[in-house]
Tab-separated table of C-alpha atoms in Angstrom:
chain	number	residue	atom	x	y	z
A	23	MET	CA	7.674	-12.481	6.414
A	24	ALA	CA	7.882	-14.819	3.869
A	25	THR	CA	10.420	-14.960	0.939
A	26	PRO	CA	8.830	-13.086	-1.775
A	27	THR	CA	8.206	-15.131	-4.843
A	28	ILE	CA	7.328	-14.445	-8.792
A	29	ASP	CA	3.732	-15.516	-9.371
A	30	GLY	CA	0.503	-15.052	-11.218
A	31	SER	CA	0.861	-12.114	-13.138
A	32	ALA	CA	4.209	-10.729	-12.633
A	33	SER	CA	5.196	-14.761	-13.350
A	34	THR	CA	3.801	-13.901	-16.730
A	35	ALA	CA	5.626	-11.015	-17.176
A	36	VAL	CA	8.871	-11.449	-16.097
A	37	GLU	CA	8.470	-15.187	-18.280
A	38	THR	CA	8.423	-12.874	-21.058
A	39	CYS	CA	10.937	-10.420	-21.553
A	40	PRO	CA	14.826	-10.002	-22.208
A	41	ALA	CA	17.025	-13.357	-20.022
A	42	GLU	CA	18.852	-10.360	-18.451
A	43	ILE	CA	15.884	-8.893	-17.104
A	44	ARG	CA	13.889	-11.767	-16.183
A	45	GLU	CA	17.108	-12.706	-14.338
A	46	ILE	CA	17.415	-9.806	-12.039
A	47	LEU	CA	13.961	-9.827	-11.426
A	48	GLN	CA	14.024	-12.992	-10.221
A	49	ALA	CA	17.535	-11.946	-7.996
A	50	ALA	CA	14.741	-9.390	-6.585
A	51	ALA	CA	11.569	-11.111	-5.928
A	52	GLY	CA	13.854	-13.430	-4.035
A	53	GLY	CA	15.169	-10.490	-2.162
A	54	ALA	CA	18.366	-9.737	-3.022
A	55	GLU	CA	19.944	-6.065	-2.917
A	56	LEU	CA	20.493	-5.069	-6.058
A	57	THR	CA	23.878	-3.708	-7.507
A	58	PHE	CA	24.452	-0.740	-9.167
A	59	GLU	CA	25.065	-2.501	-12.810
A	60	GLN	CA	21.168	-4.296	-12.001
A	61	GLY	CA	19.794	-1.189	-11.220
A	62	LEU	CA	20.737	0.704	-13.724
A	63	VAL	CA	19.435	-2.605	-16.199
A	64	LEU	CA	15.980	-2.104	-14.965
A	65	ALA	CA	16.561	1.911	-15.373
A	66	THR	CA	16.070	1.944	-18.660
A	67	ALA	CA	13.767	-0.852	-18.695
A	68	GLY	CA	10.762	0.065	-22.201
A	69	GLY	CA	8.095	-2.883	-22.984
A	70	ALA	CA	8.175	-6.018	-21.825
A	71	ALA	CA	10.474	-5.285	-19.688
A	72	LEU	CA	9.128	-2.461	-17.605
A	73	GLU	CA	6.126	-4.538	-18.290
A	74	ALA	CA	8.245	-6.828	-16.020
A	75	LEU	CA	9.329	-4.737	-13.938
A	76	VAL	CA	6.004	-2.676	-12.646
A	77	ALA	CA	4.580	-6.199	-12.536
A	78	VAL	CA	7.073	-7.312	-10.271
A	79	ALA	CA	7.100	-4.176	-7.891
A	80	ASP	CA	3.363	-4.468	-7.606
A	81	ARG	CA	3.554	-7.411	-5.964
A	82	LEU	CA	6.951	-6.507	-3.373
A	83	ARG	CA	4.204	-3.938	-3.089
A	84	GLN	CA	1.284	-6.179	-2.322
A	85	GLN	CA	3.672	-8.378	0.162
A	86	THR	CA	5.389	-5.953	1.562
A	87	ALA	CA	2.804	-3.466	2.521
A	88	GLY	CA	-0.552	-5.148	1.934
A	89	ASP	CA	-3.531	-3.796	-0.393
A	90	ALA	CA	-4.274	-0.515	1.425
A	91	ILE	CA	-3.972	2.392	-0.091
A	92	THR	CA	-3.038	4.880	2.902
A	93	TYR	CA	-2.879	8.602	2.883
A	94	VAL	CA	-2.674	11.422	5.548
A	95	VAL	CA	-4.982	13.723	6.468
A	96	ASN	CA	-3.356	17.218	6.340
A	97	ARG	CA	-2.474	20.496	5.345
A	98	ASN	CA	0.372	22.409	3.711
A	99	ILE	CA	1.616	26.083	4.930
A	100	ASN	CA	4.075	27.331	2.612
A	101	PHE	CA	5.070	30.626	4.942
A	102	THR	CA	6.951	32.735	3.272
A	103	ASN	CA	8.053	32.796	-0.576
A	104	VAL	CA	10.828	35.009	-0.031
A	105	CYS	CA	14.034	33.026	-0.825
A	106	PHE	CA	17.490	33.623	-2.039
A	107	VAL	CA	18.479	29.840	-2.792
A	108	GLY	CA	17.516	30.684	-6.532
A	109	CYS	CA	17.224	27.162	-7.350
A	110	SER	CA	16.665	27.250	-10.902
A	111	PHE	CA	13.803	23.816	-10.429
A	112	CYS	CA	11.584	26.481	-8.902
A	113	GLY	CA	9.395	28.610	-9.786
A	114	PHE	CA	8.149	29.261	-6.053
A	115	GLY	CA	10.793	31.545	-5.058
A	116	ARG	CA	10.747	35.118	-5.196
A	117	GLY	CA	13.078	38.673	-4.330
A	118	PRO	CA	12.181	40.069	-0.914
A	119	GLY	CA	11.117	43.724	-3.551
A	120	ALA	CA	8.683	41.129	-5.824
A	121	ALA	CA	5.152	42.832	-6.430
A	122	ASP	CA	3.631	38.712	-4.984
A	123	ALA	CA	5.978	38.326	-2.319
A	124	TYR	CA	4.767	37.206	0.859
A	125	SER	CA	5.449	36.589	4.815
A	126	LEU	CA	2.316	35.099	6.713
A	127	SER	CA	2.076	35.698	10.740
A	128	PHE	CA	2.703	33.339	12.773
A	129	GLU	CA	-1.048	34.108	13.797
A	130	GLU	CA	-1.963	33.224	10.599
A	131	VAL	CA	-0.300	29.773	10.632
A	132	VAL	CA	-2.536	28.959	14.015
A	133	ARG	CA	-5.410	30.160	12.074
A	134	ARG	CA	-4.161	27.582	9.103
A	135	ALA	CA	-3.438	25.455	11.286
A	136	ARG	CA	-5.961	25.500	13.762
A	137	GLU	CA	-8.859	25.470	11.144
A	138	ALA	CA	-6.696	22.303	9.596
A	139	TRP	CA	-7.210	20.019	12.549
A	140	ASP	CA	-11.470	21.259	13.005
A	141	ARG	CA	-11.364	19.358	9.450
A	142	GLY	CA	-9.967	16.252	10.540
A	143	ALA	CA	-6.805	17.010	9.908
A	144	THR	CA	-3.783	15.361	11.839
A	145	GLU	CA	-0.211	16.622	10.201
A	146	VAL	CA	0.728	19.797	8.779
A	147	CYS	CA	3.386	20.052	6.764
A	148	VAL	CA	5.473	23.083	7.420
A	149	GLN	CA	7.799	24.761	4.696
A	150	GLY	CA	9.118	28.580	2.500
A	151	GLY	CA	11.282	30.574	0.939
A	152	LEU	CA	14.912	31.373	3.261
A	153	PRO	CA	15.094	34.778	3.941
A	154	ARG	CA	18.817	36.140	4.098
A	155	ASP	CA	16.791	38.694	7.246
A	156	LEU	CA	15.933	35.716	9.073
A	157	ASP	CA	16.205	35.440	12.614
A	158	GLY	CA	17.662	32.282	13.809
A	159	PHE	CA	15.245	31.087	15.620
A	160	PHE	CA	12.470	31.903	13.560
A	161	TYR	CA	11.503	28.652	12.788
A	162	ARG	CA	11.559	26.633	16.531
A	163	ASP	CA	9.710	29.984	17.676
A	164	LEU	CA	7.166	29.507	14.414
A	165	LEU	CA	7.052	25.212	16.245
A	166	ARG	CA	6.055	26.845	19.690
A	167	ALA	CA	3.740	28.901	18.542
A	168	ILE	CA	1.902	25.610	16.591
A	169	LYS	CA	2.319	23.469	19.156
A	170	HIS	CA	1.033	25.632	22.096
A	171	ALA	CA	-1.704	26.509	20.336
A	172	ILE	CA	-2.757	22.955	19.369
A	173	PRO	CA	-0.544	20.596	20.980
A	174	GLY	CA	-2.056	17.766	19.754
A	175	MET	CA	-1.078	18.629	16.089
A	176	HIS	CA	2.320	16.998	14.295
A	177	VAL	CA	4.194	19.499	12.863
A	178	HIS	CA	6.296	18.427	9.769
A	179	ALA	CA	8.896	20.991	9.410
A	180	PHE	CA	11.650	22.210	8.211
A	181	SER	CA	13.612	20.769	5.476
A	182	PRO	CA	16.878	20.191	6.201
A	183	MET	CA	18.299	23.351	3.571
A	184	GLU	CA	15.596	25.723	6.197
A	185	ILE	CA	17.659	23.504	9.538
A	186	ASP	CA	20.828	24.035	7.544
A	187	TYR	CA	19.897	27.816	7.801
A	188	GLY	CA	18.336	27.708	11.302
A	189	VAL	CA	22.117	26.040	12.117
A	190	LEU	CA	24.070	28.755	10.146
A	191	LYS	CA	21.649	31.734	12.143
A	192	THR	CA	22.004	30.858	15.248
A	193	GLY	CA	25.408	29.397	15.663
A	194	MET	CA	24.003	26.312	16.955
A	195	PRO	CA	25.984	22.810	16.579
A	196	LEU	CA	23.588	20.615	13.699
A	197	ARG	CA	23.032	18.162	16.974
A	198	ASP	CA	21.799	20.743	19.296
A	199	TYR	CA	19.721	23.151	17.110
A	200	LEU	CA	18.495	18.900	16.154
A	201	ARG	CA	17.481	17.453	19.827
A	202	MET	CA	15.526	21.640	20.418
A	203	MET	CA	13.570	21.166	17.940
A	204	LYS	CA	12.703	17.391	18.682
A	205	ASP	CA	12.171	19.230	21.879
A	206	GLU	CA	9.497	21.640	21.761
A	207	GLY	CA	7.987	19.500	19.645
A	208	LEU	CA	8.740	18.842	16.123
A	209	GLY	CA	7.860	15.582	15.135
A	210	SER	CA	9.306	14.704	11.758
A	211	ILE	CA	10.859	16.324	8.569
A	212	PRO	CA	10.469	16.695	4.789
A	213	GLY	CA	13.264	14.643	3.044
A	214	THR	CA	13.205	17.407	0.800
A	215	ALA	CA	15.922	19.563	-0.327
A	216	ALA	CA	17.237	16.181	-2.025
A	217	GLU	CA	16.999	16.610	-5.845
A	218	ILE	CA	19.594	14.336	-6.622
A	219	LEU	CA	22.051	13.816	-3.948
A	220	ASP	CA	25.226	13.832	-6.307
A	221	ASP	CA	27.276	16.991	-6.487
A	222	ARG	CA	27.679	17.429	-10.389
A	223	VAL	CA	23.187	17.391	-10.225
A	224	ARG	CA	23.395	20.171	-8.337
A	225	LYS	CA	25.533	22.586	-9.173
A	226	GLU	CA	23.676	22.322	-12.420
A	227	LEU	CA	20.081	22.691	-10.721
A	228	SER	CA	21.193	25.071	-7.944
A	229	PRO	CA	25.391	26.232	-6.984
A	230	ASN	CA	23.637	26.919	-3.567
A	231	LYS	CA	21.892	24.383	-2.899
A	232	LEU	CA	23.817	22.388	-0.057
A	233	PRO	CA	25.883	20.580	-0.604
A	234	ALA	CA	25.067	16.621	-0.743
A	235	ALA	CA	27.296	15.074	1.921
A	236	ARG	CA	25.345	18.006	4.504
A	237	TRP	CA	21.950	17.007	3.486
A	238	VAL	CA	23.469	13.321	3.982
A	239	GLU	CA	24.867	14.153	7.712
A	240	ILE	CA	22.206	16.808	9.162
A	241	ILE	CA	18.704	13.522	7.656
A	242	SER	CA	21.234	11.156	9.823
A	243	ALA	CA	21.372	13.197	12.313
A	244	ALA	CA	17.938	13.557	12.881
A	245	HIS	CA	17.292	10.117	12.870
A	246	GLU	CA	19.869	9.710	15.398
A	247	LEU	CA	18.293	12.092	17.242
A	248	GLY	CA	15.017	9.863	17.366
A	249	ILE	CA	13.428	12.558	13.978
A	250	PRO	CA	11.721	10.850	11.719
A	251	THR	CA	12.080	12.228	7.703
A	252	THR	CA	10.693	10.916	4.437
A	253	SER	CA	12.897	10.732	1.807
A	254	THR	CA	12.352	12.695	-1.925
A	255	MET	CA	14.411	12.474	-5.513
A	256	MET	CA	13.170	15.242	-8.337
A	257	TYR	CA	13.727	13.531	-11.820
A	258	GLY	CA	12.816	14.295	-14.898
A	259	HIS	CA	15.101	17.313	-16.445
A	260	VAL	CA	18.220	17.046	-15.957
A	261	GLU	CA	19.894	14.016	-14.433
A	262	GLU	CA	20.235	10.216	-16.138
A	263	PRO	CA	18.872	6.481	-15.689
A	264	ALA	CA	22.142	6.402	-13.413
A	265	ASP	CA	22.094	8.867	-11.190
A	266	TRP	CA	18.371	7.667	-10.016
A	267	VAL	CA	19.711	4.119	-9.514
A	268	ARG	CA	23.232	5.901	-7.077
A	269	HIS	CA	20.531	8.514	-5.607
A	270	MET	CA	17.979	5.308	-4.275
A	271	LEU	CA	21.061	2.970	-3.426
A	272	LEU	CA	22.875	5.984	-1.377
A	273	LEU	CA	19.307	6.642	0.474
A	274	ARG	CA	18.603	2.837	0.937
A	275	GLU	CA	22.227	3.290	2.695
A	276	ILE	CA	21.294	5.880	5.096
A	277	GLN	CA	18.249	3.469	5.666
A	278	LYS	CA	19.855	-0.062	7.068
A	279	ARG	CA	22.088	2.499	8.787
A	280	THR	CA	19.488	4.485	11.118
A	281	GLY	CA	15.943	3.173	9.735
A	282	GLY	CA	14.799	6.474	10.196
A	283	PHE	CA	12.972	7.642	6.685
A	284	THR	CA	8.724	6.805	7.280
A	285	GLU	CA	8.477	6.931	3.422
A	286	PHE	CA	10.524	7.417	-0.505
A	287	VAL	CA	8.715	10.233	-2.619
A	288	PRO	CA	9.752	10.627	-6.287
A	289	LEU	CA	8.508	14.293	-7.152
A	290	GLY	CA	8.306	14.411	-11.117
A	291	PHE	CA	9.669	17.231	-12.211
A	292	ILE	CA	7.384	21.046	-13.132
A	293	HIS	CA	9.154	22.598	-16.279
A	294	GLU	CA	6.440	24.743	-17.034
A	295	ASN	CA	7.663	28.516	-15.191
A	296	THR	CA	10.925	27.033	-13.928
A	297	ARG	CA	14.561	28.543	-14.810
A	298	LEU	CA	16.290	25.627	-15.525
A	299	TYR	CA	13.357	24.517	-17.612
A	300	ARG	CA	12.670	27.996	-19.967
A	301	HIS	CA	16.590	28.681	-20.163
A	302	GLY	CA	16.439	25.090	-22.306
A	303	GLY	CA	19.150	23.560	-19.852
A	304	ALA	CA	16.456	20.820	-18.730
A	305	ARG	CA	13.494	18.606	-20.275
A	306	PRO	CA	9.993	18.988	-20.154
A	307	GLY	CA	9.625	16.550	-17.234
A	308	ALA	CA	8.634	13.080	-17.343
A	309	LYS	CA	5.858	11.737	-19.529
A	310	ARG	CA	3.843	8.040	-17.640
A	311	ASP	CA	6.072	5.601	-18.922
A	312	GLU	CA	9.356	7.170	-17.059
A	313	HIS	CA	7.063	7.908	-13.705
A	314	LEU	CA	5.919	4.333	-14.339
A	315	ARG	CA	9.524	2.932	-14.228
A	316	VAL	CA	11.121	4.938	-11.388
A	317	HIS	CA	8.482	4.171	-9.377
A	318	ALA	CA	8.953	0.492	-9.951
A	319	LEU	CA	11.979	1.310	-9.602
A	320	ALA	CA	12.275	2.875	-6.144
A	321	ARG	CA	9.825	-0.419	-5.349
A	322	VAL	CA	12.700	-2.964	-6.345
A	323	LEU	CA	15.733	-1.164	-4.866
A	324	LEU	CA	14.578	0.016	-1.859
A	325	HIS	CA	12.864	-3.810	-1.443
A	326	GLY	CA	13.650	-4.714	2.430
A	327	ALA	CA	14.860	-1.202	3.402
A	328	ILE	CA	11.750	1.361	2.353
A	329	LYS	CA	8.769	-0.283	3.460
A	330	ASN	CA	6.719	2.795	1.703
A	331	LEU	CA	6.263	4.780	-1.007
A	332	GLN	CA	4.777	7.794	-2.329
A	333	VAL	CA	2.764	9.569	-5.212
A	334	SER	CA	2.801	13.002	-5.197
A	335	TRP	CA	-0.944	12.989	-6.361
A	336	VAL	CA	0.182	17.011	-7.013
A	337	LYS	CA	2.257	16.546	-9.298
A	338	LEU	CA	1.326	14.178	-11.654
A	339	GLY	CA	-1.831	13.431	-11.575
A	340	PHE	CA	-4.824	11.652	-10.582
A	341	GLU	CA	-4.717	8.988	-13.900
A	342	THR	CA	-0.699	8.398	-13.360
A	343	SER	CA	-0.738	8.549	-10.098
A	344	LEU	CA	-3.584	5.180	-10.130
A	345	ALA	CA	-0.861	4.278	-12.329
A	346	CYS	CA	1.922	3.935	-10.099
A	347	LEU	CA	-0.344	3.056	-7.379
A	348	GLN	CA	-0.180	-0.484	-9.190
A	349	ALA	CA	3.147	-0.012	-10.121
A	350	GLY	CA	5.083	-0.842	-6.808
A	351	ALA	CA	3.340	2.657	-4.681
A	352	ASN	CA	0.981	1.807	-1.689
A	353	ASP	CA	0.858	6.206	-0.508
A	354	PHE	CA	-1.215	8.514	-1.877
A	355	SER	CA	-0.191	11.609	-0.647
A	356	GLY	CA	-2.321	14.143	2.011
A	357	THR	CA	-5.187	16.035	1.387
A	358	LEU	CA	-2.647	19.161	1.461
A	359	MET	CA	-6.098	21.607	1.836
A	360	GLU	CA	-3.292	24.175	0.117
A	361	GLU	CA	-0.337	24.307	-1.915
A	362	SER	CA	2.284	26.826	-2.872
A	363	ILE	CA	6.052	25.670	-3.901
A	364	SER	CA	4.678	23.148	-7.115
A	365	LYS	CA	1.357	25.045	-8.719
A	366	ALA	CA	3.614	28.003	-8.718
A	367	ALA	CA	6.101	26.151	-11.026
A	368	GLY	CA	3.011	25.266	-13.388
A	369	ALA	CA	1.198	22.049	-11.378
A	370	THR	CA	-2.299	22.099	-12.215
A	371	PHE	CA	-3.888	19.731	-10.813
A	372	GLY	CA	-5.027	21.158	-7.666
A	373	GLU	CA	-4.174	22.454	-3.701
A	374	TYR	CA	-6.953	19.744	-2.210
A	375	VAL	CA	-7.630	15.919	-2.339
A	376	SER	CA	-11.376	14.994	0.237
A	377	PRO	CA	-10.849	12.524	1.738
A	378	GLU	CA	-13.937	11.140	0.614
A	379	GLU	CA	-12.329	11.651	-3.073
A	380	PHE	CA	-9.390	9.811	-2.147
A	381	ARG	CA	-11.330	5.953	-1.126
A	382	ALA	CA	-12.796	6.425	-4.467
A	383	ARG	CA	-10.151	7.094	-6.552
A	384	ILE	CA	-8.208	4.243	-4.553
A	385	ARG	CA	-11.524	1.827	-4.816
A	386	SER	CA	-11.381	2.477	-8.055
A	387	ILE	CA	-8.527	0.116	-8.226
A	388	GLY	CA	-10.013	-2.486	-6.158
A	389	ARG	CA	-7.824	-1.718	-3.345
A	390	ILE	CA	-8.620	-0.285	0.323
A	391	PRO	CA	-8.598	2.939	1.498
A	392	ALA	CA	-6.729	3.434	4.601
A	393	GLU	CA	-6.266	6.697	6.892
A	394	ARG	CA	-2.881	6.770	8.279
A	395	THR	CA	-0.693	9.156	10.953
A	396	THR	CA	3.203	10.525	9.554
A	397	THR	CA	4.465	7.283	10.998
A	398	TYR	CA	1.901	5.008	9.026
A	399	LYS	CA	-0.007	3.796	11.453
A	400	ILE	CA	-3.069	3.582	11.641
A	401	ARG	CA	-5.796	5.418	12.316
A	402	ARG	CA	-8.115	3.919	10.226
A	403	ILE	CA	-8.714	0.950	7.421
A	404	PHE	CA	-11.900	1.905	5.062
A	405	ASP	CA	-12.973	-1.748	3.636
A	406	GLN	CA	-16.545	-1.365	4.500
A	407	PRO	CA	-17.951	1.383	2.077
A	408	GLU	CA	-20.917	1.877	2.880
A	409	GLN	CA	-19.944	2.466	6.680
A	410	ASP	CA	-17.466	5.423	5.723
A	411	PRO	CA	-17.350	8.680	7.445
A	412	ARG	CA	-20.158	11.474	6.608
A	413	PRO	CA	-18.732	13.457	4.230
A	414	ALA	CA	-17.357	16.580	5.774
A	415	VAL	CA	-16.762	19.731	4.708
A	416	ALA	CA	-16.353	19.981	0.559
A	417	GLN	CA	-14.140	21.713	0.345
A	418	LEU	CA	-11.869	24.528	2.722
A	419	PRO	CA	-12.241	27.901	2.020
A	420	MET	CA	-9.752	29.548	-0.679
A	421	VAL	CA	-7.489	31.603	0.998
A	422	GLN	CA	-8.544	35.105	1.538
A	423	SER	CA	-5.643	37.440	0.034
A	424	GLU	CA	-5.368	40.140	3.153
A	425	SER	CA	-3.838	36.876	5.500
A	426	ARG	CA	-1.099	37.015	2.667
A	427	VAL	CA	1.108	40.309	3.940
A	428	THR	CA	3.053	41.675	1.764
A	429	TYR	CA	6.819	40.877	2.576
A	430	THR	CA	8.470	44.007	3.749
A	431	GLU	CA	12.634	43.423	4.765
A	432	GLY	CA	12.674	42.618	8.486
A	433	ALA	CA	10.068	40.861	8.576
A	434	TYR	CA	12.378	37.676	9.816
């Protein structure tokens, strides 16, 4: 790949910004790995400096990932909301005695997965809360049930927190546990439960969450065993810009060592229904400029390491997502079909986006839609709108209340 250069509108934006910013962005465009100090300067950019950062990030995106914006047809399945961890930023978790606590049977999870497959999904993303009475091999058995019923479905499942819990419950060594899960068909792991990879911040957010070093250990072991993962960062709460930079540089370091991250996903904090915000411990999420700054910073700091940068439309909404897709991001995430965790925290941007709507929104900013697999293999490029497939079912039927079985002790 040719050495990236700053040209066109990016060049104009850079020339009009402060000299210190200009030098850093020129270094990044020339392929240099930025330092913490340089990253921190960019992380606090505003005005003309932010415009230049966004322009250069978009140029690096174009040179690295092209003009396609990818998406995956998938379904989220959150199998229980019962959780003892008690993260202050979470509006999803419930105690086992809560009136709205629920648990899905294996049969219901498989039904939802098959329904998604029949509507063109290639992936199910399976995660849930952590009930105290979870059987040690629950995650393995749930994985088996899905893969037995739908062998072709990619199962993207079980965050590092859930993997750690499975290891604890079974008593197996981490690598043996991960090998077992891979052998049973685990395709990839969501790199959630990362929040901010700094134990000072993590203790404020959730004292019971696994330490940063354990997250890194689990992710690294998965990569070394050939299990790809995503990577994430939650921002807009109690963290500071320096925390973003340290977090991203740690991910860059892991990626240089393992190559196992498929993408980086910045996750804006949804504050409305969270204890962290209600008790005055966090700001009310990020504003538009902060969303742009985080996504553009990620493209620049992770350049040459993590190719794909994803927007979370559930957390950002479509207008801000499209702006971030012009600020370094190249992936629109998935159709989801249902999404419980962000919704429970107060997100209002819906639970499902059809492939047709993704394509229309992508074209509205002059880019090319492309459907991908979980691991970013392109299934189809939609460069000719007139050749788009006919719309499938416009909306997945809403989940029926009777399928959300009330949680009872011993359910797991």
